């Protein structure tokens, strides 16, 4: 016995990329047709799955080579982070490890990092920034880094362009 079909086979006159909302062939009058192209089919298939983390900066091929495009965090991502951030007082190293995981996997820009830190209490956020600035100051004093603390750990958006090599390097140092 052959395995059961998961999808009905297409009739000879039915395109795999055109279907009505009711599932018919699109020939009935008055029905709004929804186009099913390879792109829309793939996009719609993603919306029916368990939500996955989105990458805020995703590298794509542009007309002049590779470029980074900002993809915002999903609400689910932010809610998950908020739950983790609540445990900062109880286990700061666990929260720090989760933050490092987000940075490594999702390549956030300065605004994304600010958004992530914004899910912590103001006191916790200031403590994290103070610790980072103290660490950078020690590196500047030890001549490991050059420049000012504000250059490496800015408190306001520095408008780093992730497609500019120097700006992206600054963004990476900031997140590290």
Short mmCIF file of N, CA and C in Angstrom, two decimals:
data_model
loop_
_atom_site.label_atom_id
_atom_site.label_comp_id
_atom_site.label_asym_id
_atom_site.label_seq_id
_atom_site.Cartn_x
_atom_site.Cartn_y
_atom_site.Cartn_z
N UNK A 1 0.86 -1.18 0.00
CA UNK A 1 0.00 0.00 0.00
C UNK A 1 0.90 1.23 0.00
N UNK A 2 0.67 2.17 -0.94
CA UNK A 2 1.51 3.37 -0.99
C UNK A 2 1.24 4.27 0.20
N UNK A 3 2.22 5.06 0.61
CA UNK A 3 2.00 5.97 1.73
C UNK A 3 0.93 6.99 1.38
N UNK A 4 0.18 7.47 2.38
CA UNK A 4 -0.87 8.44 2.10
C UNK A 4 -0.25 9.75 1.61
N UNK A 5 -0.97 10.41 0.71
CA UNK A 5 -0.52 11.70 0.21
C UNK A 5 -0.80 12.78 1.23
N UNK A 6 0.15 13.65 1.42
CA UNK A 6 -0.06 14.77 2.33
C UNK A 6 -0.82 15.89 1.65
N UNK A 7 -0.66 16.02 0.34
CA UNK A 7 -1.35 17.05 -0.43
C UNK A 7 -2.07 16.37 -1.57
N UNK A 8 -3.22 16.90 -1.95
CA UNK A 8 -3.92 16.37 -3.10
C UNK A 8 -3.11 16.65 -4.36
N UNK A 9 -3.06 15.69 -5.28
CA UNK A 9 -2.35 15.97 -6.52
C UNK A 9 -3.07 17.08 -7.28
N UNK A 10 -2.33 17.84 -8.04
CA UNK A 10 -2.90 18.94 -8.79
C UNK A 10 -3.65 18.42 -10.01
N UNK A 11 -4.78 19.05 -10.30
CA UNK A 11 -5.49 18.71 -11.53
C UNK A 11 -4.70 19.28 -12.69
N UNK A 12 -4.93 18.80 -13.90
CA UNK A 12 -4.15 19.28 -15.03
C UNK A 12 -4.28 20.78 -15.27
N UNK A 13 -5.39 21.40 -14.86
CA UNK A 13 -5.62 22.82 -15.10
C UNK A 13 -5.27 23.68 -13.90
N UNK A 14 -4.81 23.11 -12.84
CA UNK A 14 -4.54 23.87 -11.62
C UNK A 14 -3.05 24.14 -11.49
N UNK A 15 -2.70 25.41 -11.35
CA UNK A 15 -1.31 25.80 -11.17
C UNK A 15 -0.93 25.64 -9.71
N UNK A 16 0.27 25.23 -9.41
CA UNK A 16 0.68 25.13 -8.01
C UNK A 16 0.86 26.49 -7.36
N UNK A 17 0.83 27.56 -8.15
CA UNK A 17 1.11 28.88 -7.62
C UNK A 17 -0.10 29.80 -7.60
N UNK A 18 -1.28 29.34 -7.97
CA UNK A 18 -2.48 30.17 -7.92
C UNK A 18 -3.58 29.38 -7.26
N UNK A 19 -4.17 29.98 -6.24
CA UNK A 19 -5.23 29.30 -5.52
C UNK A 19 -6.08 30.36 -4.85
N UNK A 20 -7.35 30.09 -4.68
CA UNK A 20 -8.20 31.05 -3.98
C UNK A 20 -8.09 30.83 -2.50
N UNK A 21 -8.60 31.78 -1.74
CA UNK A 21 -8.56 31.65 -0.29
C UNK A 21 -9.36 30.46 0.18
N UNK A 22 -10.39 30.05 -0.58
CA UNK A 22 -11.20 28.92 -0.16
C UNK A 22 -10.59 27.59 -0.58
N UNK A 23 -9.47 27.65 -1.33
CA UNK A 23 -8.80 26.42 -1.72
C UNK A 23 -9.22 25.91 -3.07
N UNK A 24 -10.08 26.60 -3.79
CA UNK A 24 -10.52 26.18 -5.11
C UNK A 24 -9.50 26.53 -6.16
N UNK A 25 -9.93 26.36 -7.42
CA UNK A 25 -9.01 26.61 -8.52
C UNK A 25 -8.98 28.05 -8.95
N UNK A 26 -9.81 28.91 -8.38
CA UNK A 26 -9.79 30.32 -8.71
C UNK A 26 -10.74 30.67 -9.82
N UNK A 27 -11.56 29.70 -10.27
CA UNK A 27 -12.44 29.95 -11.39
C UNK A 27 -13.80 30.47 -10.96
N UNK A 28 -14.18 30.35 -9.69
CA UNK A 28 -15.47 30.82 -9.22
C UNK A 28 -15.46 32.34 -9.17
N UNK A 29 -16.58 32.96 -9.59
CA UNK A 29 -16.67 34.41 -9.54
C UNK A 29 -16.89 34.87 -8.12
N UNK A 30 -16.39 36.05 -7.81
CA UNK A 30 -16.64 36.65 -6.51
C UNK A 30 -15.65 36.24 -5.43
N UNK A 31 -14.82 35.25 -5.70
CA UNK A 31 -13.85 34.84 -4.70
C UNK A 31 -12.57 35.64 -4.89
N UNK A 32 -12.01 36.10 -3.79
CA UNK A 32 -10.74 36.84 -3.86
C UNK A 32 -9.62 35.83 -4.05
N UNK A 33 -8.89 35.97 -5.12
CA UNK A 33 -7.78 35.06 -5.40
C UNK A 33 -6.54 35.51 -4.65
N UNK A 34 -5.83 34.55 -4.10
CA UNK A 34 -4.57 34.82 -3.44
C UNK A 34 -3.49 34.12 -4.24
N UNK A 35 -2.52 34.86 -4.72
CA UNK A 35 -1.45 34.28 -5.52
C UNK A 35 -0.51 33.48 -4.63
N UNK A 36 -0.18 32.30 -5.09
CA UNK A 36 0.79 31.47 -4.40
C UNK A 36 1.99 31.30 -5.33
N UNK A 37 2.97 32.15 -5.16
CA UNK A 37 4.20 32.06 -5.92
C UNK A 37 5.22 31.36 -5.04
N UNK A 38 6.36 30.97 -5.58
CA UNK A 38 7.38 30.35 -4.72
C UNK A 38 7.75 31.24 -3.53
N UNK A 39 7.82 32.54 -3.75
CA UNK A 39 8.20 33.46 -2.67
C UNK A 39 7.10 33.53 -1.62
N UNK A 40 5.83 33.73 -2.05
CA UNK A 40 4.75 33.84 -1.06
C UNK A 40 4.51 32.52 -0.35
N UNK A 41 4.66 31.42 -1.08
CA UNK A 41 4.49 30.11 -0.44
C UNK A 41 5.51 29.92 0.66
N UNK A 42 6.77 30.26 0.37
CA UNK A 42 7.82 30.12 1.39
C UNK A 42 7.56 31.06 2.56
N UNK A 43 7.18 32.29 2.26
CA UNK A 43 6.91 33.27 3.32
C UNK A 43 5.76 32.80 4.20
N UNK A 44 4.68 32.38 3.59
CA UNK A 44 3.52 31.93 4.37
C UNK A 44 3.83 30.66 5.15
N UNK A 45 4.66 29.79 4.60
CA UNK A 45 4.99 28.57 5.34
C UNK A 45 5.75 28.89 6.62
N UNK A 46 6.51 29.98 6.63
CA UNK A 46 7.26 30.38 7.82
C UNK A 46 6.33 30.90 8.90
N UNK A 47 5.21 31.50 8.52
CA UNK A 47 4.31 32.07 9.52
C UNK A 47 3.52 31.00 10.25
N UNK A 48 3.46 29.80 9.71
CA UNK A 48 2.69 28.75 10.35
C UNK A 48 3.55 27.87 11.26
N UNK A 49 4.83 28.13 11.30
CA UNK A 49 5.73 27.34 12.14
C UNK A 49 5.89 28.01 13.50
N UNK A 50 6.55 27.29 14.39
CA UNK A 50 6.88 27.85 15.69
C UNK A 50 7.79 29.06 15.46
N UNK A 51 7.52 30.20 16.12
CA UNK A 51 8.34 31.39 15.88
C UNK A 51 9.81 31.11 16.16
N UNK A 52 10.66 31.59 15.26
CA UNK A 52 12.09 31.44 15.42
C UNK A 52 12.69 32.81 15.60
N UNK A 53 13.88 32.87 16.17
CA UNK A 53 14.55 34.15 16.37
C UNK A 53 14.94 34.76 15.04
N UNK A 54 14.70 36.04 14.90
CA UNK A 54 15.10 36.76 13.71
C UNK A 54 16.46 37.40 13.93
N UNK A 55 17.16 37.59 12.88
CA UNK A 55 18.49 38.19 12.96
C UNK A 55 18.37 39.69 12.67
N UNK A 56 18.71 40.56 13.63
CA UNK A 56 18.61 41.99 13.37
C UNK A 56 19.49 42.46 12.22
N UNK A 57 20.71 42.01 12.09
CA UNK A 57 21.53 42.36 10.93
C UNK A 57 21.80 41.08 10.16
N UNK A 58 21.26 41.02 8.97
CA UNK A 58 21.44 39.83 8.14
C UNK A 58 22.24 40.23 6.91
N UNK A 59 23.23 39.43 6.58
CA UNK A 59 24.05 39.72 5.41
C UNK A 59 23.35 39.19 4.16
N UNK A 60 23.18 40.07 3.17
CA UNK A 60 22.54 39.71 1.91
C UNK A 60 23.43 40.18 0.76
N UNK A 61 23.17 39.68 -0.41
CA UNK A 61 23.92 40.12 -1.59
C UNK A 61 23.18 41.28 -2.23
N UNK A 62 23.84 42.41 -2.32
CA UNK A 62 23.28 43.58 -2.98
C UNK A 62 23.89 43.74 -4.36
N UNK A 63 23.53 44.81 -5.04
CA UNK A 63 24.03 45.03 -6.40
C UNK A 63 25.54 45.27 -6.42
N UNK A 64 26.08 45.77 -5.31
CA UNK A 64 27.52 46.03 -5.26
C UNK A 64 28.24 45.08 -4.29
N UNK A 65 27.67 43.90 -4.07
CA UNK A 65 28.30 42.92 -3.19
C UNK A 65 27.50 42.70 -1.91
N UNK A 66 28.15 42.12 -0.93
CA UNK A 66 27.48 41.81 0.34
C UNK A 66 27.12 43.08 1.08
N UNK A 67 25.95 43.07 1.71
CA UNK A 67 25.48 44.20 2.51
C UNK A 67 24.73 43.65 3.71
N UNK A 68 24.70 44.41 4.79
CA UNK A 68 23.96 44.01 5.98
C UNK A 68 22.64 44.77 6.00
N UNK A 69 21.56 44.02 6.22
CA UNK A 69 20.22 44.59 6.26
C UNK A 69 19.65 44.37 7.65
N UNK A 70 19.01 45.37 8.21
CA UNK A 70 18.45 45.27 9.55
C UNK A 70 17.10 44.55 9.49
N UNK A 71 16.99 43.51 10.28
CA UNK A 71 15.74 42.78 10.46
C UNK A 71 15.40 42.92 11.94
N UNK A 72 14.27 43.55 12.29
CA UNK A 72 13.98 43.80 13.71
C UNK A 72 13.70 42.51 14.48
N UNK A 73 13.90 42.59 15.79
CA UNK A 73 13.55 41.48 16.66
C UNK A 73 12.05 41.26 16.59
N UNK A 74 11.62 40.02 16.76
CA UNK A 74 10.19 39.74 16.84
C UNK A 74 9.72 40.01 18.27
N UNK A 75 8.43 40.15 18.43
CA UNK A 75 7.86 40.35 19.76
C UNK A 75 8.18 39.16 20.66
N UNK A 76 8.16 37.97 20.08
CA UNK A 76 8.48 36.76 20.85
C UNK A 76 9.91 36.81 21.36
N UNK A 77 10.84 37.25 20.50
CA UNK A 77 12.24 37.38 20.91
C UNK A 77 12.36 38.31 22.11
N UNK A 78 11.69 39.45 22.01
CA UNK A 78 11.77 40.45 23.08
C UNK A 78 11.13 39.95 24.36
N UNK A 79 10.01 39.25 24.24
CA UNK A 79 9.36 38.70 25.44
C UNK A 79 10.24 37.63 26.09
N UNK A 80 10.88 36.81 25.28
CA UNK A 80 11.80 35.79 25.82
C UNK A 80 12.95 36.46 26.56
N UNK A 81 13.53 37.50 25.96
CA UNK A 81 14.64 38.21 26.61
C UNK A 81 14.17 38.86 27.90
N UNK A 82 12.97 39.42 27.89
CA UNK A 82 12.44 40.09 29.09
C UNK A 82 12.36 39.10 30.25
N UNK A 83 11.93 37.88 29.96
CA UNK A 83 11.86 36.84 31.00
C UNK A 83 13.25 36.52 31.54
N UNK A 84 14.23 36.43 30.66
CA UNK A 84 15.60 36.15 31.10
C UNK A 84 16.15 37.31 31.91
N UNK A 85 15.91 38.54 31.42
CA UNK A 85 16.46 39.73 32.08
C UNK A 85 15.90 39.92 33.49
N UNK A 86 14.71 39.41 33.75
CA UNK A 86 14.13 39.52 35.10
C UNK A 86 14.99 38.83 36.14
N UNK A 87 15.75 37.83 35.72
CA UNK A 87 16.58 37.08 36.66
C UNK A 87 17.96 37.66 36.86
N UNK A 88 18.20 38.89 36.41
CA UNK A 88 19.54 39.48 36.50
C UNK A 88 20.04 39.55 37.93
N UNK A 89 19.20 39.97 38.86
CA UNK A 89 19.65 40.10 40.26
C UNK A 89 19.98 38.75 40.88
N UNK A 90 19.23 37.72 40.48
CA UNK A 90 19.46 36.39 41.03
C UNK A 90 20.67 35.69 40.41
N UNK A 91 20.85 35.87 39.11
CA UNK A 91 21.93 35.17 38.41
C UNK A 91 22.45 36.02 37.25
N UNK A 92 23.27 37.04 37.56
CA UNK A 92 23.75 37.93 36.49
C UNK A 92 24.59 37.21 35.44
N UNK A 93 25.31 36.16 35.83
CA UNK A 93 26.13 35.46 34.83
C UNK A 93 25.26 34.72 33.81
N UNK A 94 24.11 34.21 34.24
CA UNK A 94 23.20 33.54 33.32
C UNK A 94 22.66 34.54 32.30
N UNK A 95 22.31 35.73 32.76
CA UNK A 95 21.80 36.77 31.87
C UNK A 95 22.90 37.22 30.92
N UNK A 96 24.12 37.36 31.43
CA UNK A 96 25.25 37.76 30.59
C UNK A 96 25.52 36.72 29.51
N UNK A 97 25.44 35.44 29.86
CA UNK A 97 25.65 34.38 28.88
C UNK A 97 24.58 34.42 27.80
N UNK A 98 23.34 34.67 28.20
CA UNK A 98 22.25 34.76 27.22
C UNK A 98 22.45 35.96 26.30
N UNK A 99 22.90 37.08 26.88
CA UNK A 99 23.18 38.27 26.08
C UNK A 99 24.28 37.97 25.06
N UNK A 100 25.34 37.29 25.50
CA UNK A 100 26.43 36.92 24.59
C UNK A 100 25.93 36.02 23.47
N UNK A 101 25.02 35.11 23.79
CA UNK A 101 24.44 34.23 22.78
C UNK A 101 23.66 35.05 21.75
N UNK A 102 22.88 36.00 22.22
CA UNK A 102 22.12 36.87 21.31
C UNK A 102 23.07 37.64 20.40
N UNK A 103 24.12 38.19 20.98
CA UNK A 103 25.08 38.98 20.20
C UNK A 103 25.76 38.12 19.14
N UNK A 104 26.19 36.93 19.53
CA UNK A 104 26.88 36.05 18.57
C UNK A 104 25.95 35.57 17.46
N UNK A 105 24.72 35.22 17.81
CA UNK A 105 23.81 34.63 16.84
C UNK A 105 23.01 35.64 16.03
N UNK A 106 22.77 36.82 16.60
CA UNK A 106 21.83 37.73 15.94
C UNK A 106 22.45 39.02 15.43
N UNK A 107 23.69 39.29 15.75
CA UNK A 107 24.40 40.45 15.21
C UNK A 107 23.61 41.75 15.39
N UNK A 108 23.21 42.10 16.63
CA UNK A 108 22.40 43.31 16.83
C UNK A 108 23.21 44.59 16.61
N UNK A 109 22.51 45.65 16.21
CA UNK A 109 23.17 46.95 16.09
C UNK A 109 23.02 47.71 17.41
N UNK A 110 23.49 48.97 17.47
CA UNK A 110 23.48 49.73 18.72
C UNK A 110 22.06 49.88 19.25
N UNK A 111 21.10 50.18 18.38
CA UNK A 111 19.71 50.38 18.82
C UNK A 111 19.13 49.08 19.39
N UNK A 112 19.48 47.95 18.79
CA UNK A 112 19.01 46.66 19.30
C UNK A 112 19.58 46.37 20.69
N UNK A 113 20.86 46.67 20.87
CA UNK A 113 21.48 46.47 22.19
C UNK A 113 20.80 47.37 23.21
N UNK A 114 20.53 48.62 22.82
CA UNK A 114 19.85 49.54 23.72
C UNK A 114 18.45 49.03 24.06
N UNK A 115 17.76 48.47 23.07
CA UNK A 115 16.44 47.90 23.29
C UNK A 115 16.52 46.71 24.25
N UNK A 116 17.51 45.86 24.06
CA UNK A 116 17.70 44.71 24.95
C UNK A 116 17.99 45.17 26.37
N UNK A 117 18.90 46.13 26.51
CA UNK A 117 19.23 46.64 27.85
C UNK A 117 18.03 47.36 28.47
N UNK A 118 17.17 47.92 27.64
CA UNK A 118 15.98 48.60 28.13
C UNK A 118 14.98 47.68 28.81
N UNK A 119 15.11 46.38 28.59
CA UNK A 119 14.23 45.41 29.25
C UNK A 119 14.66 45.14 30.69
N UNK A 120 15.83 45.63 31.05
CA UNK A 120 16.30 45.50 32.43
C UNK A 120 15.80 46.72 33.21
N UNK A 121 15.89 46.66 34.51
CA UNK A 121 15.54 47.85 35.29
C UNK A 121 16.58 48.93 34.99
N UNK A 122 16.25 50.17 35.24
CA UNK A 122 17.18 51.27 34.96
C UNK A 122 18.47 51.10 35.76
N UNK A 123 18.35 50.64 37.01
CA UNK A 123 19.53 50.42 37.85
C UNK A 123 20.43 49.34 37.24
N UNK A 124 19.82 48.24 36.79
CA UNK A 124 20.60 47.15 36.18
C UNK A 124 21.26 47.61 34.88
N UNK A 125 20.52 48.36 34.07
CA UNK A 125 21.07 48.86 32.82
C UNK A 125 22.28 49.77 33.08
N UNK A 126 22.14 50.67 34.06
CA UNK A 126 23.24 51.58 34.38
C UNK A 126 24.45 50.81 34.92
N UNK A 127 24.20 49.75 35.69
CA UNK A 127 25.28 48.92 36.21
C UNK A 127 26.04 48.23 35.07
N UNK A 128 25.30 47.69 34.10
CA UNK A 128 25.93 47.03 32.95
C UNK A 128 26.77 48.03 32.16
N UNK A 129 26.21 49.21 31.90
CA UNK A 129 26.95 50.23 31.14
C UNK A 129 28.17 50.73 31.90
N UNK A 130 28.01 50.91 33.23
CA UNK A 130 29.14 51.38 34.04
C UNK A 130 30.27 50.34 34.02
N UNK A 131 29.90 49.07 34.14
CA UNK A 131 30.90 48.00 34.11
C UNK A 131 31.62 47.98 32.76
N UNK A 132 30.86 48.11 31.68
CA UNK A 132 31.46 48.11 30.34
C UNK A 132 32.39 49.30 30.17
N UNK A 133 31.96 50.47 30.64
CA UNK A 133 32.78 51.67 30.50
C UNK A 133 34.05 51.57 31.35
N UNK A 134 33.95 50.98 32.54
CA UNK A 134 35.13 50.79 33.39
C UNK A 134 36.12 49.84 32.72
N UNK A 135 35.59 48.77 32.12
CA UNK A 135 36.44 47.80 31.41
C UNK A 135 37.16 48.48 30.23
N UNK A 136 36.43 49.29 29.47
CA UNK A 136 37.04 49.99 28.33
C UNK A 136 38.07 50.99 28.81
N UNK A 137 37.77 51.70 29.90
CA UNK A 137 38.74 52.67 30.43
C UNK A 137 40.04 51.98 30.81
N UNK A 138 39.94 50.79 31.40
CA UNK A 138 41.14 50.04 31.75
C UNK A 138 41.93 49.65 30.50
N UNK A 139 41.23 49.30 29.42
CA UNK A 139 41.91 48.96 28.17
C UNK A 139 42.56 50.18 27.54
N UNK A 140 41.92 51.33 27.65
CA UNK A 140 42.51 52.56 27.12
C UNK A 140 43.75 52.92 27.93
N UNK A 141 43.66 52.82 29.26
CA UNK A 141 44.80 53.12 30.13
C UNK A 141 45.96 52.17 29.83
N UNK A 142 45.65 50.91 29.58
CA UNK A 142 46.68 49.92 29.27
C UNK A 142 47.12 49.95 27.81
N UNK A 143 46.64 50.92 27.06
CA UNK A 143 46.99 51.13 25.65
C UNK A 143 46.58 49.96 24.75
N UNK A 144 45.59 49.21 25.18
CA UNK A 144 45.04 48.15 24.33
C UNK A 144 44.09 48.78 23.31
N UNK A 145 43.34 49.78 23.76
CA UNK A 145 42.43 50.53 22.89
C UNK A 145 42.88 51.98 22.83
N UNK A 146 42.52 52.64 21.74
CA UNK A 146 42.79 54.06 21.61
C UNK A 146 41.47 54.81 21.54
N UNK A 147 41.49 56.08 21.89
CA UNK A 147 40.29 56.90 21.83
C UNK A 147 39.70 57.10 23.21
N UNK A 148 38.45 57.52 23.22
CA UNK A 148 37.78 57.80 24.48
C UNK A 148 36.79 56.69 24.83
N UNK A 149 36.37 56.68 26.08
CA UNK A 149 35.36 55.71 26.52
C UNK A 149 34.07 55.94 25.74
N UNK A 150 33.71 57.22 25.54
CA UNK A 150 32.47 57.52 24.81
C UNK A 150 32.51 57.02 23.37
N UNK A 151 33.68 56.94 22.80
CA UNK A 151 33.81 56.43 21.44
C UNK A 151 33.52 54.93 21.39
N UNK A 152 33.93 54.20 22.43
CA UNK A 152 33.78 52.74 22.46
C UNK A 152 32.48 52.28 23.11
N UNK A 153 31.98 53.01 24.10
CA UNK A 153 30.73 52.67 24.77
C UNK A 153 29.86 53.92 24.80
N UNK A 154 29.29 54.28 23.65
CA UNK A 154 28.48 55.50 23.60
C UNK A 154 27.16 55.33 24.35
N UNK A 155 26.72 56.40 24.98
CA UNK A 155 25.45 56.37 25.71
C UNK A 155 24.28 56.81 24.82
N UNK A 156 24.61 57.42 23.68
CA UNK A 156 23.59 57.79 22.69
C UNK A 156 23.96 57.13 21.37
N UNK A 157 22.99 56.98 20.51
CA UNK A 157 23.18 56.29 19.24
C UNK A 157 24.28 56.95 18.40
N UNK A 158 25.36 56.21 18.13
CA UNK A 158 26.46 56.77 17.34
C UNK A 158 26.20 56.70 15.82
N UNK A 159 25.08 56.12 15.43
CA UNK A 159 24.72 55.96 14.01
C UNK A 159 25.79 55.21 13.22
N UNK A 160 26.29 54.14 13.81
CA UNK A 160 27.26 53.31 13.11
C UNK A 160 26.57 52.63 11.93
N UNK A 161 27.20 52.67 10.78
CA UNK A 161 26.69 52.03 9.58
C UNK A 161 27.27 50.62 9.51
N UNK A 162 26.44 49.58 9.63
CA UNK A 162 26.97 48.22 9.62
C UNK A 162 27.60 47.83 8.28
N UNK A 163 27.37 48.61 7.23
CA UNK A 163 27.97 48.32 5.93
C UNK A 163 29.30 49.05 5.73
N UNK A 164 29.70 49.86 6.71
CA UNK A 164 31.00 50.52 6.68
C UNK A 164 31.94 49.71 7.56
N UNK A 165 33.08 49.32 7.03
CA UNK A 165 34.01 48.45 7.75
C UNK A 165 34.43 48.98 9.11
N UNK A 166 34.79 50.27 9.20
CA UNK A 166 35.22 50.85 10.48
C UNK A 166 34.06 50.93 11.47
N UNK A 167 32.89 51.35 10.98
CA UNK A 167 31.72 51.44 11.87
C UNK A 167 31.33 50.06 12.39
N UNK A 168 31.37 49.06 11.51
CA UNK A 168 31.00 47.71 11.93
C UNK A 168 32.00 47.17 12.96
N UNK A 169 33.27 47.50 12.79
CA UNK A 169 34.28 47.09 13.77
C UNK A 169 34.00 47.75 15.12
N UNK A 170 33.60 49.02 15.12
CA UNK A 170 33.25 49.71 16.37
C UNK A 170 32.03 49.05 17.02
N UNK A 171 31.04 48.71 16.21
CA UNK A 171 29.84 48.04 16.72
C UNK A 171 30.20 46.71 17.36
N UNK A 172 31.07 45.96 16.72
CA UNK A 172 31.47 44.66 17.28
C UNK A 172 32.21 44.84 18.60
N UNK A 173 33.11 45.83 18.67
CA UNK A 173 33.82 46.09 19.93
C UNK A 173 32.84 46.52 21.02
N UNK A 174 31.88 47.34 20.66
CA UNK A 174 30.87 47.80 21.63
C UNK A 174 30.11 46.62 22.21
N UNK A 175 29.70 45.69 21.38
CA UNK A 175 28.93 44.54 21.86
C UNK A 175 29.78 43.60 22.68
N UNK A 176 31.06 43.50 22.37
CA UNK A 176 31.95 42.59 23.10
C UNK A 176 32.24 43.15 24.47
#
